[in-house]
């Protein structure tokens, strides 16, 4: 549990001696799907393809934890569903504005289960402007002033998300269980 590794809101660095792989269980719990965590190339912002959360390999553990929480929250909130992601393709400024608004909404939605160090970082004023990924997209498309997302929000890698969905197909792309095909044989 997040509480087992948190002490007074600070991350217990000794527990995460094998960071970021040990963060996989937290990523899976927050996103309600099976996720692993890997490092990005040095100084590449955090991102996810829906199966793996990539955190900045040169960042400290607290920054990696923040990155993981944001990317996992985006997955849990449906923020990176293909319907939305396709509309962000080839529009990096729109993707950045969307990430700023939707990232705050996704974090606010998970506030009760986030590690304590994340809670003060939520911009409730921005999060309250939206109630869904589609509303966040409408705000991002509009003329309203939207602040840049914090650096630990990472980025939305549209091509990589869509490619992972295409490779996985169906339920696997949304992290849902895909039951085996039923056979019509009688058990003996």
C-alpha positions as a Markdown table, in Angstrom:
| # | Residue | x | y | z |
|---|---|---|---|---|
| 1 | Unk | 0.0 | 0.0 | 0.0 |
| 2 | Unk | 1.1 | 3.6 | -0.5 |
| 3 | Unk | 1.1 | 4.1 | 3.2 |
| 4 | Unk | 3.7 | 1.4 | 3.7 |
| 5 | Unk | 6.2 | 3.4 | 1.8 |
| 6 | Unk | 5.3 | 6.8 | 2.9 |
| 7 | Unk | 6.5 | 8.4 | 6.1 |
| 8 | Unk | 5.2 | 11.9 | 6.9 |
| 9 | Unk | 4.5 | 12.5 | 3.2 |
| 10 | Unk | 8.1 | 11.7 | 2.2 |
| 11 | Unk | 9.1 | 8.8 | 0.1 |
| 12 | Unk | 11.2 | 6.1 | 1.8 |
| 13 | Unk | 14.1 | 5.9 | -0.7 |
| 14 | Unk | 15.4 | 2.7 | 0.8 |
| 15 | Unk | 12.2 | 0.9 | -0.2 |
| 16 | Unk | 12.6 | 2.0 | -3.8 |
| 17 | Unk | 16.2 | 0.8 | -4.2 |
| 18 | Unk | 15.2 | -0.8 | -7.5 |
| 19 | Unk | 13.3 | 2.2 | -8.8 |
| 20 | Unk | 11.3 | 2.4 | -11.0 |
| 21 | Unk | 10.4 | -1.3 | -11.4 |
| 22 | Unk | 9.2 | -1.4 | -7.8 |
| 23 | Unk | 6.7 | 1.3 | -8.6 |
| 24 | Unk | 4.7 | -1.1 | -10.8 |
| 25 | Unk | 2.4 | -2.3 | -8.1 |
| 26 | Unk | 1.5 | 1.3 | -7.2 |
| 27 | Unk | 0.9 | 2.2 | -10.9 |
| 28 | Unk | -1.4 | -0.8 | -11.3 |
| 29 | Unk | -3.3 | 0.0 | -8.1 |
| 30 | Unk | -3.8 | 3.7 | -9.1 |
| 31 | Unk | -4.8 | 2.9 | -12.7 |
| 32 | Unk | -6.9 | -0.2 | -12.0 |
| 33 | Unk | -4.9 | -2.1 | -14.7 |
| 34 | Unk | -1.8 | -4.1 | -15.0 |
| 35 | Unk | 1.1 | -1.7 | -15.6 |
| 36 | Unk | 4.8 | -1.9 | -15.4 |
| 37 | Unk | 7.2 | 1.0 | -14.8 |
| 38 | Unk | 10.4 | 1.6 | -16.7 |
| 39 | Unk | 12.9 | 4.5 | -17.1 |
| 40 | Unk | 12.9 | 6.8 | -20.1 |
| 41 | Unk | 16.0 | 8.0 | -21.8 |
| 42 | Unk | 17.7 | 10.7 | -19.7 |
| 43 | Unk | 15.7 | 13.9 | -19.5 |
| 44 | Unk | 12.8 | 12.6 | -21.6 |
| 45 | Unk | 9.5 | 13.5 | -19.9 |
| 46 | Unk | 7.3 | 10.8 | -18.4 |
| 47 | Unk | 4.7 | 9.2 | -20.6 |
| 48 | Unk | 2.7 | 6.0 | -20.9 |
| 49 | Unk | 1.6 | 3.7 | -23.8 |
| 50 | Unk | -1.2 | 2.2 | -21.6 |
| 51 | Unk | 0.9 | -0.8 | -20.7 |
| 52 | Unk | 4.0 | 0.7 | -19.3 |
| 53 | Unk | 4.5 | 4.0 | -17.5 |
| 54 | Unk | 7.9 | 5.5 | -18.4 |
| 55 | Unk | 9.4 | 7.8 | -15.7 |
| 56 | Unk | 12.4 | 10.0 | -16.1 |
| 57 | Unk | 15.4 | 7.8 | -15.3 |
| 58 | Unk | 17.6 | 10.6 | -14.1 |
| 59 | Unk | 15.0 | 12.1 | -11.7 |
| 60 | Unk | 14.9 | 11.5 | -8.0 |
| 61 | Unk | 12.4 | 9.0 | -6.5 |
| 62 | Unk | 9.9 | 11.7 | -5.4 |
| 63 | Unk | 9.8 | 13.1 | -9.0 |
| 64 | Unk | 9.4 | 9.6 | -10.4 |
| 65 | Unk | 6.6 | 9.0 | -8.0 |
| 66 | Unk | 4.8 | 12.2 | -9.0 |
| 67 | Unk | 5.2 | 11.3 | -12.7 |
| 68 | Unk | 3.9 | 7.8 | -12.1 |
| 69 | Unk | 0.8 | 9.2 | -10.2 |
| 70 | Unk | -0.1 | 11.6 | -13.0 |
| 71 | Unk | 0.3 | 9.0 | -15.8 |
| 72 | Unk | -1.6 | 6.4 | -13.8 |
| 73 | Unk | -4.4 | 8.8 | -13.0 |
| 74 | Unk | -4.8 | 9.7 | -16.7 |
| 75 | Unk | -5.3 | 6.0 | -17.5 |
| 76 | Unk | -7.7 | 5.5 | -14.6 |
| 77 | Unk | -9.8 | 8.5 | -15.6 |
| 78 | Unk | -10.1 | 7.4 | -19.2 |
| 79 | Unk | -8.1 | 10.5 | -20.2 |
| 80 | Unk | -6.0 | 8.6 | -22.8 |
| 81 | Unk | -8.8 | 6.7 | -24.5 |
| 82 | Unk | -8.3 | 6.5 | -28.2 |
| 83 | Unk | -11.3 | 8.7 | -29.0 |
| 84 | Unk | -9.5 | 11.6 | -27.2 |
| 85 | Unk | -6.0 | 10.7 | -28.2 |
| 86 | Unk | -6.8 | 10.7 | -31.9 |
| 87 | Unk | -7.9 | 14.3 | -31.7 |
| 88 | Unk | -4.6 | 15.3 | -30.2 |
| 89 | Unk | -2.6 | 13.8 | -33.1 |
| 90 | Unk | -0.2 | 16.3 | -34.8 |
| 91 | Unk | -1.3 | 19.0 | -32.4 |
| 92 | Unk | 1.4 | 19.3 | -29.7 |
| 93 | Unk | 0.0 | 22.6 | -28.3 |
| 94 | Unk | -3.4 | 21.1 | -27.9 |
| 95 | Unk | -2.0 | 18.0 | -26.3 |
| 96 | Unk | -0.1 | 20.1 | -23.8 |
| 97 | Unk | -3.2 | 22.2 | -22.9 |
| 98 | Unk | -5.3 | 19.0 | -22.6 |
| 99 | Unk | -2.7 | 17.4 | -20.3 |
| 100 | Unk | -2.7 | 20.5 | -18.1 |
| 101 | Unk | -6.5 | 20.5 | -17.6 |
| 102 | Unk | -7.2 | 16.8 | -17.7 |
| 103 | Unk | -4.2 | 15.9 | -15.6 |
| 104 | Unk | -5.6 | 18.0 | -12.8 |
| 105 | Unk | -9.0 | 16.5 | -13.1 |
| 106 | Unk | -7.6 | 13.0 | -13.1 |
| 107 | Unk | -5.5 | 13.7 | -10.0 |
| 108 | Unk | -8.5 | 15.2 | -8.2 |
| 109 | Unk | -10.6 | 12.2 | -9.0 |
| 110 | Unk | -8.0 | 9.9 | -7.3 |
| 111 | Unk | -7.1 | 12.3 | -4.5 |
| 112 | Unk | -8.3 | 10.0 | -1.8 |
| 113 | Unk | -5.9 | 7.2 | -2.8 |
| 114 | Unk | -2.9 | 9.2 | -3.9 |
| 115 | Unk | 0.3 | 9.2 | -1.9 |
| 116 | Unk | 0.3 | 12.2 | 0.5 |
| 117 | Unk | 3.0 | 14.1 | -1.4 |
| 118 | Unk | 0.7 | 14.4 | -4.4 |
| 119 | Unk | -2.4 | 15.9 | -2.7 |
| 120 | Unk | -1.0 | 19.5 | -2.2 |
| 121 | Unk | 0.0 | 19.5 | -5.9 |
| 122 | Unk | -3.6 | 19.3 | -7.2 |
| 123 | Unk | -4.9 | 22.5 | -8.7 |
| 124 | Unk | -8.5 | 22.2 | -7.5 |
| 125 | Unk | -9.5 | 25.5 | -9.3 |
| 126 | Unk | -8.4 | 24.1 | -12.7 |
| 127 | Unk | -9.7 | 20.6 | -11.9 |
| 128 | Unk | -13.2 | 22.0 | -11.1 |
| 129 | Unk | -13.5 | 23.5 | -14.5 |
| 130 | Unk | -14.0 | 20.1 | -16.1 |
| 131 | Unk | -16.0 | 16.9 | -15.3 |
| 132 | Unk | -14.8 | 14.6 | -18.1 |
| 133 | Unk | -12.0 | 14.0 | -20.7 |
| 134 | Unk | -14.3 | 15.5 | -23.4 |
| 135 | Unk | -14.9 | 18.6 | -21.3 |
| 136 | Unk | -11.2 | 19.0 | -20.8 |
| 137 | Unk | -10.6 | 18.6 | -24.5 |
| 138 | Unk | -13.2 | 21.3 | -25.2 |
| 139 | Unk | -11.4 | 23.6 | -22.7 |
| 140 | Unk | -8.1 | 22.9 | -24.4 |
| 141 | Unk | -9.6 | 23.7 | -27.8 |
| 142 | Unk | -11.0 | 26.9 | -26.5 |
| 143 | Unk | -9.6 | 30.4 | -26.0 |
| 144 | Unk | -9.5 | 30.2 | -22.2 |
| 145 | Unk | -6.2 | 30.7 | -20.5 |
| 146 | Unk | -4.7 | 27.3 | -19.6 |
| 147 | Unk | -1.5 | 27.2 | -17.6 |
| 148 | Unk | 1.3 | 25.0 | -18.8 |
| 149 | Unk | 1.3 | 21.6 | -17.0 |
| 150 | Unk | 3.9 | 21.1 | -14.3 |
| 151 | Unk | 7.0 | 19.3 | -15.6 |
| 152 | Unk | 6.2 | 16.1 | -13.6 |
| 153 | Unk | 3.0 | 15.7 | -15.6 |
| 154 | Unk | 5.2 | 14.5 | -18.4 |
| 155 | Unk | 3.7 | 14.3 | -21.9 |
| 156 | Unk | 1.1 | 12.5 | -24.0 |
| 157 | Unk | 2.9 | 10.5 | -26.7 |
| 158 | Unk | 0.0 | 10.2 | -29.2 |
| 159 | Unk | 1.7 | 8.0 | -31.7 |
| 160 | Unk | 3.0 | 5.6 | -29.1 |
| 161 | Unk | -0.4 | 5.3 | -27.4 |
| 162 | Unk | -2.1 | 4.6 | -30.7 |
| 163 | Unk | 0.5 | 2.1 | -31.8 |
| 164 | Unk | 0.3 | 0.2 | -28.5 |
| 165 | Unk | -3.5 | 0.1 | -28.9 |
| 166 | Unk | -3.2 | -1.2 | -32.4 |
| 167 | Unk | -0.7 | -3.9 | -31.4 |
| 168 | Unk | -2.8 | -4.9 | -28.4 |
| 169 | Unk | -6.3 | -4.5 | -29.9 |
| 170 | Unk | -9.6 | -4.7 | -28.1 |
| 171 | Unk | -9.9 | -5.0 | -24.4 |
| 172 | Unk | -6.1 | -5.4 | -23.9 |
| 173 | Unk | -5.6 | -1.8 | -25.1 |
| 174 | Unk | -7.8 | -0.5 | -22.3 |
| 175 | Unk | -6.1 | -2.7 | -19.7 |
| 176 | Unk | -9.2 | -4.9 | -19.3 |
| 177 | Unk | -9.3 | -8.6 | -18.8 |
| 178 | Unk | -9.6 | -10.6 | -22.0 |
| 179 | Unk | -11.1 | -14.0 | -21.1 |
| 180 | Unk | -10.1 | -17.1 | -22.9 |
| 181 | Unk | -12.4 | -18.3 | -25.6 |
| 182 | Unk | -15.0 | -20.8 | -24.2 |
| 183 | Unk | -14.9 | -24.3 | -25.6 |
| 184 | Unk | -18.1 | -26.3 | -26.1 |
| 185 | Unk | -16.5 | -29.5 | -24.8 |
| 186 | Unk | -18.0 | -31.2 | -21.8 |
| 187 | Unk | -15.6 | -31.9 | -18.9 |
| 188 | Unk | -15.0 | -35.6 | -18.1 |
